[in-house]
Amino acid sequence: MRKLLGGFYLLYSAVVFFLLMLVVCPFIIISMGIFNEKTGRKISFYFLKCWAWGFSLLTFLWFSAGGAKIDTTRSYIYVGNHSSFLDAVAIVICIPQAFSPLGKIEMLKIPVFGWIYKRLVVMIDRSSRESRDHSVAELRKDLADGQSILIFPEGTMNKSQLPLNPFYDGAFRLAIETQTPILPFAILNSRAHFPRTDPSLLKPGLIKTVFGEAIEVKGLVAQDLEELKAKLLKLF
């Protein structure tokens, strides 16, 4: 019975997800087409928040943010864990400023979602050195323009039973090279509400995101990379 009800709830949530995407998609496309990239992204982020809050209200999946107060006048490299599809909604609702996320190119295949994804996400094909270099260049450009970025340092969704997978170096190398502070966050229980291994176990409830204090990197050099990674891991 639990599986059956979960299946209906999953179907209902998926329909809400895509219908709301259809509603906001034209506004995002228009915003990115009319305004310059930075302004268009900020306006698009407003519509994306409308989508996320609408999804939350209609599916009874609530999202809360706590922890350190974020100075939205600064740009950061947001770094956090990734263990559920609900993380996409959590970060849109909980991060208080527009940001450019780094995401896998495979997500373009998702209907409707892929249209928005293409316009707001810095895409990466990890199998291609050229794609990786291009993605880093795009992230550097966004940081130089005063735009925050987001990178999941595990590289992909954590499907293991471990709390975290090993971190890639990219976010930390970029932080040191651009002297941009890292702002860590932890999404505490999204996997418990929507496990990747069995999506029919989706259940309503509260998903919590906690932000840590910004980690300053001023003066750090490439040789400090491993120490910086270790400092972040201690926070999780």
Short mmCIF file of N, CA, C and O in Angstrom, two decimals, residues 13-150:
data_model
loop_
_atom_site.label_atom_id
_atom_site.label_comp_id
_atom_site.label_asym_id
_atom_site.label_seq_id
_atom_site.Cartn_x
_atom_site.Cartn_y
_atom_site.Cartn_z
N SER A 13 3.60 14.77 -8.10
CA SER A 13 4.70 15.72 -7.92
C SER A 13 5.41 15.99 -9.24
O SER A 13 5.81 17.13 -9.52
N ALA A 14 5.57 14.95 -10.06
CA ALA A 14 6.23 15.11 -11.35
C ALA A 14 5.40 16.01 -12.27
O ALA A 14 5.94 16.86 -12.98
N VAL A 15 4.09 15.82 -12.25
CA VAL A 15 3.21 16.65 -13.07
C VAL A 15 3.29 18.11 -12.63
O VAL A 15 3.39 19.02 -13.46
N VAL A 16 3.26 18.34 -11.32
CA VAL A 16 3.38 19.70 -10.79
C VAL A 16 4.71 20.32 -11.21
O VAL A 16 4.78 21.47 -11.64
N PHE A 17 5.78 19.55 -11.08
CA PHE A 17 7.13 19.99 -11.42
C PHE A 17 7.17 20.50 -12.86
O PHE A 17 7.62 21.61 -13.14
N PHE A 18 6.66 19.69 -13.80
CA PHE A 18 6.77 20.05 -15.21
C PHE A 18 5.76 21.11 -15.64
O PHE A 18 6.08 21.97 -16.47
N LEU A 19 4.57 21.11 -15.06
CA LEU A 19 3.58 22.14 -15.40
C LEU A 19 4.07 23.52 -14.96
O LEU A 19 3.94 24.50 -15.70
N LEU A 20 4.63 23.59 -13.76
CA LEU A 20 5.15 24.87 -13.29
C LEU A 20 6.36 25.30 -14.12
O LEU A 20 6.56 26.51 -14.36
N MET A 21 7.16 24.34 -14.57
CA MET A 21 8.27 24.66 -15.46
C MET A 21 7.75 25.27 -16.75
O MET A 21 8.32 26.24 -17.29
N LEU A 22 6.67 24.71 -17.29
CA LEU A 22 6.07 25.25 -18.51
C LEU A 22 5.59 26.68 -18.31
O LEU A 22 5.67 27.51 -19.23
N VAL A 23 5.10 26.99 -17.13
CA VAL A 23 4.60 28.33 -16.83
C VAL A 23 5.75 29.34 -16.81
O VAL A 23 5.65 30.43 -17.40
N VAL A 24 6.84 29.02 -16.13
CA VAL A 24 7.93 30.00 -15.97
C VAL A 24 8.90 30.02 -17.14
O VAL A 24 9.61 31.01 -17.34
N CYS A 25 8.91 28.96 -17.94
CA CYS A 25 9.89 28.84 -19.02
C CYS A 25 9.86 30.03 -19.99
O CYS A 25 10.91 30.59 -20.31
N PRO A 26 8.69 30.46 -20.48
CA PRO A 26 8.67 31.60 -21.41
C PRO A 26 9.25 32.87 -20.80
O PRO A 26 9.95 33.64 -21.47
N PHE A 27 8.99 33.11 -19.51
CA PHE A 27 9.50 34.31 -18.85
C PHE A 27 11.02 34.27 -18.75
O PHE A 27 11.69 35.30 -18.89
N ILE A 28 11.57 33.09 -18.49
CA ILE A 28 13.02 32.95 -18.40
C ILE A 28 13.66 33.14 -19.77
O ILE A 28 14.68 33.84 -19.92
N ILE A 29 13.07 32.54 -20.80
CA ILE A 29 13.60 32.68 -22.16
C ILE A 29 13.58 34.14 -22.60
O ILE A 29 14.54 34.66 -23.17
N ILE A 30 12.47 34.84 -22.31
CA ILE A 30 12.35 36.25 -22.68
C ILE A 30 13.36 37.10 -21.91
O ILE A 30 14.03 37.98 -22.48
N SER A 31 13.50 36.83 -20.62
CA SER A 31 14.44 37.60 -19.79
C SER A 31 15.87 37.45 -20.29
O SER A 31 16.62 38.44 -20.38
N MET A 32 16.26 36.22 -20.63
CA MET A 32 17.62 35.98 -21.11
C MET A 32 17.83 36.55 -22.50
O MET A 32 18.96 36.85 -22.90
N GLY A 33 16.73 36.70 -23.26
CA GLY A 33 16.84 37.22 -24.62
C GLY A 33 16.87 38.73 -24.68
O GLY A 33 17.53 39.32 -25.54
N ILE A 34 16.16 39.40 -23.78
CA ILE A 34 16.05 40.86 -23.82
C ILE A 34 17.20 41.55 -23.11
O ILE A 34 17.76 42.53 -23.60
N PHE A 35 17.56 41.04 -21.93
CA PHE A 35 18.55 41.73 -21.10
C PHE A 35 19.94 41.13 -21.28
O PHE A 35 20.10 40.04 -21.86
N ASN A 36 20.95 41.86 -20.79
CA ASN A 36 22.30 41.30 -20.82
C ASN A 36 22.36 40.09 -19.90
O ASN A 36 21.45 39.87 -19.09
N GLU A 37 23.42 39.33 -20.01
CA GLU A 37 23.47 38.03 -19.32
C GLU A 37 23.30 38.15 -17.81
O GLU A 37 22.53 37.40 -17.20
N LYS A 38 23.97 39.12 -17.19
CA LYS A 38 23.92 39.26 -15.74
C LYS A 38 22.52 39.66 -15.27
O LYS A 38 21.96 39.06 -14.34
N THR A 39 21.94 40.67 -15.93
CA THR A 39 20.59 41.12 -15.55
C THR A 39 19.56 40.05 -15.86
O THR A 39 18.65 39.79 -15.06
N GLY A 40 19.70 39.42 -17.03
CA GLY A 40 18.76 38.37 -17.41
C GLY A 40 18.78 37.21 -16.45
O GLY A 40 17.73 36.63 -16.12
N ARG A 41 19.95 36.88 -15.94
CA ARG A 41 20.06 35.78 -14.98
C ARG A 41 19.37 36.13 -13.66
O ARG A 41 18.70 35.29 -13.07
N LYS A 42 19.53 37.38 -13.22
CA LYS A 42 18.90 37.79 -11.97
C LYS A 42 17.37 37.76 -12.08
O LYS A 42 16.67 37.31 -11.17
N ILE A 43 16.85 38.25 -13.21
CA ILE A 43 15.41 38.24 -13.41
C ILE A 43 14.91 36.81 -13.53
O ILE A 43 13.87 36.44 -12.97
N SER A 44 15.64 35.99 -14.26
CA SER A 44 15.27 34.58 -14.42
C SER A 44 15.27 33.86 -13.09
O SER A 44 14.43 32.98 -12.84
N PHE A 45 16.20 34.24 -12.23
CA PHE A 45 16.28 33.60 -10.91
C PHE A 45 15.02 33.88 -10.10
O PHE A 45 14.56 33.04 -9.33
N TYR A 46 14.45 35.08 -10.28
CA TYR A 46 13.20 35.41 -9.60
C TYR A 46 12.09 34.44 -10.04
O TYR A 46 11.34 33.91 -9.21
N PHE A 47 11.97 34.21 -11.35
CA PHE A 47 10.95 33.29 -11.86
C PHE A 47 11.24 31.85 -11.43
O PHE A 47 10.32 31.07 -11.17
N LEU A 48 12.52 31.52 -11.34
CA LEU A 48 12.88 30.18 -10.88
C LEU A 48 12.47 29.98 -9.43
O LEU A 48 12.02 28.90 -9.04
N LYS A 49 12.60 31.02 -8.62
CA LYS A 49 12.14 30.94 -7.23
C LYS A 49 10.62 30.75 -7.18
O LYS A 49 10.11 30.02 -6.32
N CYS A 50 9.90 31.42 -8.08
CA CYS A 50 8.44 31.24 -8.14
C CYS A 50 8.10 29.78 -8.44
O CYS A 50 7.19 29.21 -7.84
N TRP A 51 8.86 29.19 -9.37
CA TRP A 51 8.66 27.77 -9.69
C TRP A 51 8.91 26.90 -8.46
O TRP A 51 8.11 26.02 -8.13
N ALA A 52 10.02 27.15 -7.78
CA ALA A 52 10.40 26.32 -6.64
C ALA A 52 9.40 26.44 -5.50
O ALA A 52 9.00 25.44 -4.89
N TRP A 53 8.98 27.67 -5.19
CA TRP A 53 8.01 27.85 -4.12
C TRP A 53 6.65 27.26 -4.48
O TRP A 53 5.96 26.69 -3.64
N GLY A 54 6.28 27.39 -5.76
CA GLY A 54 5.02 26.78 -6.20
C GLY A 54 5.06 25.27 -6.06
O GLY A 54 4.09 24.66 -5.57
N PHE A 55 6.17 24.68 -6.45
CA PHE A 55 6.34 23.23 -6.30
C PHE A 55 6.26 22.83 -4.84
O PHE A 55 5.61 21.85 -4.47
N SER A 56 6.91 23.60 -3.99
CA SER A 56 6.92 23.30 -2.55
C SER A 56 5.50 23.33 -1.97
O SER A 56 5.07 22.41 -1.26
N LEU A 57 4.78 24.39 -2.28
CA LEU A 57 3.43 24.55 -1.71
C LEU A 57 2.46 23.48 -2.20
O LEU A 57 1.62 23.00 -1.44
N LEU A 58 2.57 23.12 -3.47
CA LEU A 58 1.61 22.17 -4.04
C LEU A 58 1.93 20.71 -3.73
O LEU A 58 1.07 19.84 -3.87
N THR A 59 3.16 20.43 -3.32
CA THR A 59 3.54 19.04 -3.06
C THR A 59 3.75 18.76 -1.57
O THR A 59 4.04 17.63 -1.19
N PHE A 60 3.63 19.80 -0.74
CA PHE A 60 3.83 19.66 0.71
C PHE A 60 5.25 19.22 1.04
O PHE A 60 5.50 18.56 2.05
N LEU A 61 6.19 19.61 0.18
CA LEU A 61 7.61 19.43 0.45
C LEU A 61 8.14 20.81 0.84
O LEU A 61 8.30 21.69 0.00
N TRP A 62 8.40 20.98 2.12
CA TRP A 62 8.81 22.29 2.63
C TRP A 62 10.32 22.36 2.69
O TRP A 62 11.01 21.37 2.95
N PHE A 63 10.84 23.57 2.50
CA PHE A 63 12.29 23.77 2.48
C PHE A 63 12.65 24.93 3.40
O PHE A 63 12.07 26.02 3.31
N SER A 64 13.60 24.70 4.30
CA SER A 64 14.01 25.76 5.23
C SER A 64 15.53 25.93 5.17
O SER A 64 16.27 25.01 4.84
N ALA A 65 15.97 27.15 5.48
CA ALA A 65 17.40 27.46 5.51
C ALA A 65 17.78 27.98 6.89
O ALA A 65 17.02 28.72 7.52
N GLY A 66 18.94 27.58 7.37
CA GLY A 66 19.43 28.03 8.65
C GLY A 66 20.93 28.14 8.64
O GLY A 66 21.59 27.94 7.62
N GLY A 67 21.49 28.47 9.78
CA GLY A 67 22.94 28.58 9.89
C GLY A 67 23.42 30.01 9.76
O GLY A 67 22.74 30.95 10.16
N ALA A 68 24.58 30.16 9.16
CA ALA A 68 25.23 31.48 9.08
C ALA A 68 24.44 32.44 8.19
O ALA A 68 23.81 32.03 7.21
N LYS A 69 24.49 33.71 8.54
CA LYS A 69 23.87 34.74 7.72
C LYS A 69 24.76 35.03 6.52
O LYS A 69 26.00 35.10 6.64
N ILE A 70 24.15 35.19 5.34
CA ILE A 70 24.91 35.36 4.10
C ILE A 70 24.89 36.83 3.68
O ILE A 70 23.82 37.44 3.58
N ASP A 71 26.06 37.37 3.44
CA ASP A 71 26.20 38.73 2.94
C ASP A 71 25.98 38.71 1.42
O ASP A 71 26.88 38.33 0.66
N THR A 72 24.80 39.10 0.97
CA THR A 72 24.46 38.98 -0.45
C THR A 72 25.11 40.04 -1.32
O THR A 72 24.91 40.05 -2.54
N THR A 73 25.90 40.95 -0.72
CA THR A 73 26.62 41.94 -1.52
C THR A 73 27.92 41.35 -2.07
O THR A 73 28.58 41.98 -2.90
N ARG A 74 28.29 40.17 -1.59
CA ARG A 74 29.53 39.52 -2.04
C ARG A 74 29.20 38.36 -2.97
O ARG A 74 28.08 37.86 -2.98
N SER A 75 30.19 37.96 -3.75
CA SER A 75 30.03 36.75 -4.56
C SER A 75 30.79 35.61 -3.90
O SER A 75 31.83 35.82 -3.26
N TYR A 76 30.23 34.41 -4.04
CA TYR A 76 30.80 33.22 -3.39
C TYR A 76 30.85 32.05 -4.38
O TYR A 76 30.17 32.06 -5.42
N ILE A 77 31.61 31.06 -3.99
CA ILE A 77 31.51 29.75 -4.61
C ILE A 77 30.76 28.87 -3.61
O ILE A 77 31.31 28.49 -2.58
N TYR A 78 29.48 28.62 -3.89
CA TYR A 78 28.69 27.76 -3.01
C TYR A 78 29.10 26.31 -3.25
O TYR A 78 29.17 25.85 -4.39
N VAL A 79 29.35 25.60 -2.16
CA VAL A 79 29.80 24.22 -2.23
C VAL A 79 28.99 23.40 -1.24
O VAL A 79 28.93 23.74 -0.05
N GLY A 80 28.36 22.32 -1.72
CA GLY A 80 27.55 21.50 -0.82
C GLY A 80 27.38 20.08 -1.30
O GLY A 80 27.88 19.71 -2.37
N ASN A 81 26.66 19.30 -0.53
CA ASN A 81 26.43 17.88 -0.86
C ASN A 81 25.26 17.75 -1.84
O ASN A 81 24.45 18.66 -2.00
N HIS A 82 25.18 16.59 -2.47
CA HIS A 82 24.14 16.37 -3.49
C HIS A 82 23.74 14.90 -3.45
O HIS A 82 24.50 14.03 -3.85
N SER A 83 22.51 14.63 -2.95
CA SER A 83 22.10 13.23 -2.80
C SER A 83 20.67 12.96 -3.24
O SER A 83 20.17 11.85 -3.06
N SER A 84 19.99 13.96 -3.83
CA SER A 84 18.59 13.77 -4.22
C SER A 84 18.22 14.79 -5.29
O SER A 84 18.79 15.88 -5.37
N PHE A 85 17.21 14.43 -6.11
CA PHE A 85 16.70 15.38 -7.09
C PHE A 85 16.06 16.59 -6.41
O PHE A 85 15.93 17.66 -7.02
N LEU A 86 15.64 16.46 -5.16
CA LEU A 86 15.05 17.58 -4.44
C LEU A 86 16.06 18.67 -4.12
O LEU A 86 15.69 19.80 -3.79
N ASP A 87 17.35 18.37 -4.26
CA ASP A 87 18.38 19.36 -3.98
C ASP A 87 18.25 20.57 -4.91
O ASP A 87 18.56 21.70 -4.51
N ALA A 88 17.79 20.34 -6.14
CA ALA A 88 17.63 21.44 -7.09
C ALA A 88 16.62 22.46 -6.58
O ALA A 88 16.82 23.68 -6.72
N VAL A 89 15.55 21.98 -5.98
CA VAL A 89 14.54 22.88 -5.42
C VAL A 89 15.09 23.55 -4.15
O VAL A 89 14.91 24.76 -3.94
N ALA A 90 15.78 22.78 -3.34
CA ALA A 90 16.32 23.30 -2.08
C ALA A 90 17.26 24.47 -2.31
O ALA A 90 17.17 25.50 -1.62
N ILE A 91 18.16 24.35 -3.27
CA ILE A 91 19.15 25.42 -3.46
C ILE A 91 18.51 26.67 -4.05
O ILE A 91 18.90 27.79 -3.72
N VAL A 92 17.51 26.50 -4.91
CA VAL A 92 16.83 27.67 -5.48
C VAL A 92 16.09 28.45 -4.40
O VAL A 92 16.13 29.68 -4.36
N ILE A 93 15.43 27.74 -3.50
CA ILE A 93 14.69 28.40 -2.43
C ILE A 93 15.62 28.95 -1.36
O ILE A 93 15.42 30.08 -0.87
N CYS A 94 16.64 28.21 -1.01
CA CYS A 94 17.43 28.56 0.19
C CYS A 94 18.59 29.51 -0.07
O CYS A 94 18.98 30.26 0.83
N ILE A 95 19.18 29.49 -1.25
CA ILE A 95 20.28 30.42 -1.53
C ILE A 95 19.69 31.79 -1.83
O ILE A 95 18.87 31.93 -2.74
N PRO A 96 20.08 32.83 -1.09
CA PRO A 96 19.39 34.12 -1.15
C PRO A 96 19.85 35.06 -2.27
O PRO A 96 19.47 36.23 -2.26
N GLN A 97 20.67 34.59 -3.19
CA GLN A 97 21.11 35.45 -4.29
C GLN A 97 21.19 34.62 -5.57
O GLN A 97 21.25 33.39 -5.53
N ALA A 98 21.18 35.31 -6.70
CA ALA A 98 21.30 34.60 -7.98
C ALA A 98 22.68 33.95 -8.07
O ALA A 98 23.67 34.47 -7.54
N PHE A 99 22.75 32.82 -8.74
CA PHE A 99 24.02 32.11 -8.87
C PHE A 99 24.04 31.32 -10.17
O PHE A 99 22.99 31.02 -10.75
N SER A 100 25.23 30.99 -10.62
CA SER A 100 25.42 30.16 -11.80
C SER A 100 25.85 28.77 -11.34
O SER A 100 26.96 28.62 -10.82
N PRO A 101 25.01 27.76 -11.50
CA PRO A 101 25.43 26.41 -11.10
C PRO A 101 26.19 25.70 -12.22
O PRO A 101 25.94 25.94 -13.41
N LEU A 102 27.10 24.85 -11.83
CA LEU A 102 27.77 23.95 -12.76
C LEU A 102 26.98 22.65 -12.80
O LEU A 102 26.69 22.07 -11.75
N GLY A 103 26.59 22.21 -14.00
CA GLY A 103 25.76 21.02 -14.09
C GLY A 103 26.12 20.12 -15.26
O GLY A 103 26.75 20.55 -16.23
N LYS A 104 25.71 18.87 -15.16
CA LYS A 104 26.02 17.88 -16.19
C LYS A 104 25.22 18.13 -17.45
O LYS A 104 24.02 18.43 -17.40
N ILE A 105 25.85 17.94 -18.59
CA ILE A 105 25.20 18.17 -19.88
C ILE A 105 24.07 17.18 -20.12
O ILE A 105 23.13 17.45 -20.88
N GLU A 106 24.11 16.02 -19.46
CA GLU A 106 23.08 14.99 -19.64
C GLU A 106 21.69 15.48 -19.22
O GLU A 106 20.68 14.97 -19.70
N MET A 107 21.63 16.48 -18.36
CA MET A 107 20.34 16.98 -17.87
C MET A 107 19.54 17.69 -18.95
O MET A 107 18.34 17.91 -18.80
N LEU A 108 20.18 18.02 -20.04
CA LEU A 108 19.48 18.66 -21.16
C LEU A 108 18.41 17.75 -21.76
O LEU A 108 17.49 18.23 -22.42
N LYS A 109 18.53 16.46 -21.52
CA LYS A 109 17.59 15.50 -22.11
C LYS A 109 16.23 15.52 -21.43
O LYS A 109 15.27 14.98 -21.98
N ILE A 110 16.13 16.13 -20.24
CA ILE A 110 14.86 16.14 -19.51
C ILE A 110 13.92 17.15 -20.16
O ILE A 110 14.27 18.32 -20.32
N PRO A 111 12.72 16.72 -20.58
CA PRO A 111 11.78 17.63 -21.24
C PRO A 111 11.46 18.84 -20.37
O PRO A 111 11.35 18.74 -19.15
N VAL A 112 11.33 19.99 -21.00
CA VAL A 112 10.98 21.26 -20.35
C VAL A 112 12.12 21.74 -19.44
O VAL A 112 12.67 22.82 -19.63
N PHE A 113 12.45 20.94 -18.45
CA PHE A 113 13.53 21.29 -17.52
C PHE A 113 14.81 21.60 -18.30
O PHE A 113 15.55 22.53 -17.95
N GLY A 114 15.06 20.83 -19.36
CA GLY A 114 16.26 21.03 -20.16
C GLY A 114 16.31 22.39 -20.83
O GLY A 114 17.40 22.96 -21.02
N TRP A 115 15.16 22.96 -21.20
CA TRP A 115 15.14 24.28 -21.82
C TRP A 115 15.66 25.34 -20.87
O TRP A 115 16.45 26.21 -21.25
N ILE A 116 15.19 25.29 -19.63
CA ILE A 116 15.62 26.25 -18.62
C ILE A 116 17.07 25.98 -18.22
O ILE A 116 17.87 26.90 -18.07
N TYR A 117 17.38 24.73 -18.06
CA TYR A 117 18.73 24.30 -17.67
C TYR A 117 19.78 24.87 -18.62
O TYR A 117 20.82 25.38 -18.20
N LYS A 118 19.48 24.82 -19.91
CA LYS A 118 20.43 25.27 -20.94
C LYS A 118 20.75 26.75 -20.79
O LYS A 118 21.86 27.19 -21.12
N ARG A 119 19.80 27.53 -20.30
CA ARG A 119 19.96 28.98 -20.23
C ARG A 119 20.55 29.47 -18.91
O ARG A 119 21.10 30.56 -18.85
N LEU A 120 20.44 28.68 -17.87
CA LEU A 120 20.86 29.15 -16.55
C LEU A 120 22.03 28.40 -15.96
O LEU A 120 22.58 28.83 -14.94
N VAL A 121 22.41 27.29 -16.55
CA VAL A 121 23.45 26.43 -15.98
C VAL A 121 24.70 26.45 -16.86
O VAL A 121 24.60 26.45 -18.10
N VAL A 122 25.85 26.48 -16.22
CA VAL A 122 27.12 26.29 -16.93
C VAL A 122 27.31 24.79 -17.09
O VAL A 122 27.52 24.07 -16.12
N MET A 123 27.18 24.31 -18.31
CA MET A 123 27.17 22.86 -18.54
C MET A 123 28.59 22.30 -18.71
O MET A 123 29.48 22.97 -19.21
N ILE A 124 28.72 21.04 -18.29
CA ILE A 124 30.01 20.38 -18.40
C ILE A 124 29.81 18.93 -18.84
O ILE A 124 28.92 18.24 -18.36
N ASP A 125 30.64 18.53 -19.77
CA ASP A 125 30.74 17.12 -20.17
C ASP A 125 32.09 16.64 -19.63
O ASP A 125 33.14 16.97 -20.17
N ARG A 126 32.04 15.90 -18.53
CA ARG A 126 33.28 15.53 -17.85
C ARG A 126 34.17 14.61 -18.68
O ARG A 126 35.35 14.44 -18.39
N SER A 127 33.60 14.01 -19.72
CA SER A 127 34.40 13.14 -20.58
C SER A 127 35.22 13.93 -21.60
O SER A 127 36.06 13.37 -22.31
N SER A 128 34.97 15.23 -21.69
CA SER A 128 35.63 16.07 -22.69
C SER A 128 36.51 17.11 -22.02
O SER A 128 36.01 17.94 -21.25
N ARG A 129 37.78 17.09 -22.32
CA ARG A 129 38.71 18.09 -21.77
C ARG A 129 38.34 19.48 -22.25
O ARG A 129 38.38 20.46 -21.49
N GLU A 130 37.93 19.57 -23.51
CA GLU A 130 37.54 20.86 -24.07
C GLU A 130 36.33 21.43 -23.32
O GLU A 130 36.28 22.62 -23.01
N SER A 131 35.35 20.57 -23.01
CA SER A 131 34.17 21.01 -22.29
C SER A 131 34.54 21.45 -20.88
O SER A 131 34.03 22.47 -20.37
N ARG A 132 35.42 20.71 -20.22
CA ARG A 132 35.83 21.08 -18.87
C ARG A 132 36.52 22.44 -18.86
O ARG A 132 36.25 23.28 -18.00
N ASP A 133 37.40 22.67 -19.83
CA ASP A 133 38.11 23.95 -19.90
C ASP A 133 37.14 25.09 -20.18
O ASP A 133 37.26 26.18 -19.61
N HIS A 134 36.17 24.84 -21.07
CA HIS A 134 35.19 25.86 -21.40
C HIS A 134 34.33 26.20 -20.18
O HIS A 134 34.02 27.38 -19.93
N SER A 135 33.95 25.19 -19.41
CA SER A 135 33.12 25.41 -18.22
C SER A 135 33.86 26.25 -17.19
O SER A 135 33.28 27.17 -16.60
N VAL A 136 35.13 25.95 -16.98
CA VAL A 136 35.93 26.72 -16.02
C VAL A 136 36.03 28.18 -16.48
O VAL A 136 35.92 29.11 -15.67
N ALA A 137 36.21 28.38 -17.79
CA ALA A 137 36.29 29.75 -18.32
C ALA A 137 34.99 30.50 -18.09
O ALA A 137 34.99 31.69 -17.73
N GLU A 138 33.85 29.82 -18.26
CA GLU A 138 32.55 30.45 -18.03
C GLU A 138 32.36 30.80 -16.55
O GLU A 138 31.84 31.87 -16.22
N LEU A 139 32.77 29.91 -15.67
CA LEU A 139 32.64 30.17 -14.24
C LEU A 139 33.54 31.33 -13.82
O LEU A 139 33.14 32.17 -12.99
N ARG A 140 34.73 31.39 -14.37
CA ARG A 140 35.64 32.50 -14.09
C ARG A 140 35.00 33.83 -14.51
O ARG A 140 35.08 34.83 -13.79
N LYS A 141 34.39 33.82 -15.68
CA LYS A 141 33.74 35.02 -16.21
C LYS A 141 32.61 35.48 -15.29
O LYS A 141 32.48 36.67 -15.00
N ASP A 142 31.80 34.52 -14.82
CA ASP A 142 30.70 34.87 -13.92
C ASP A 142 31.23 35.46 -12.62
O ASP A 142 30.67 36.45 -12.11
N LEU A 143 32.28 34.88 -12.07
CA LEU A 143 32.87 35.41 -10.83
C LEU A 143 33.44 36.80 -11.05
O LEU A 143 33.29 37.69 -10.20
N ALA A 144 34.08 37.02 -12.19
CA ALA A 144 34.63 38.33 -12.51
C ALA A 144 33.54 39.38 -12.64
O ALA A 144 33.76 40.57 -12.35
N ASP A 145 32.34 38.95 -13.05
CA ASP A 145 31.19 39.85 -13.18
C ASP A 145 30.45 40.06 -11.86
O ASP A 145 29.40 40.71 -11.82
N GLY A 146 30.96 39.46 -10.77
CA GLY A 146 30.32 39.61 -9.48
C GLY A 146 29.20 38.63 -9.23
O GLY A 146 28.40 38.80 -8.30
N GLN A 147 29.14 37.58 -10.05
CA GLN A 147 28.08 36.57 -9.93
C GLN A 147 28.56 35.40 -9.07
O GLN A 147 29.67 34.90 -9.27
N SER A 148 27.76 34.98 -8.12
CA SER A 148 28.11 33.77 -7.36
C SER A 148 27.91 32.54 -8.23
O SER A 148 27.14 32.56 -9.20
N ILE A 149 28.61 31.48 -7.90
CA ILE A 149 28.46 30.22 -8.63
C ILE A 149 28.23 29.09 -7.63
O ILE A 149 28.45 29.25 -6.43
N LEU A 150 27.77 27.97 -8.13
CA LEU A 150 27.54 26.79 -7.28
C LEU A 150 28.15 25.56 -7.93
O LEU A 150 27.94 25.32 -9.12
#
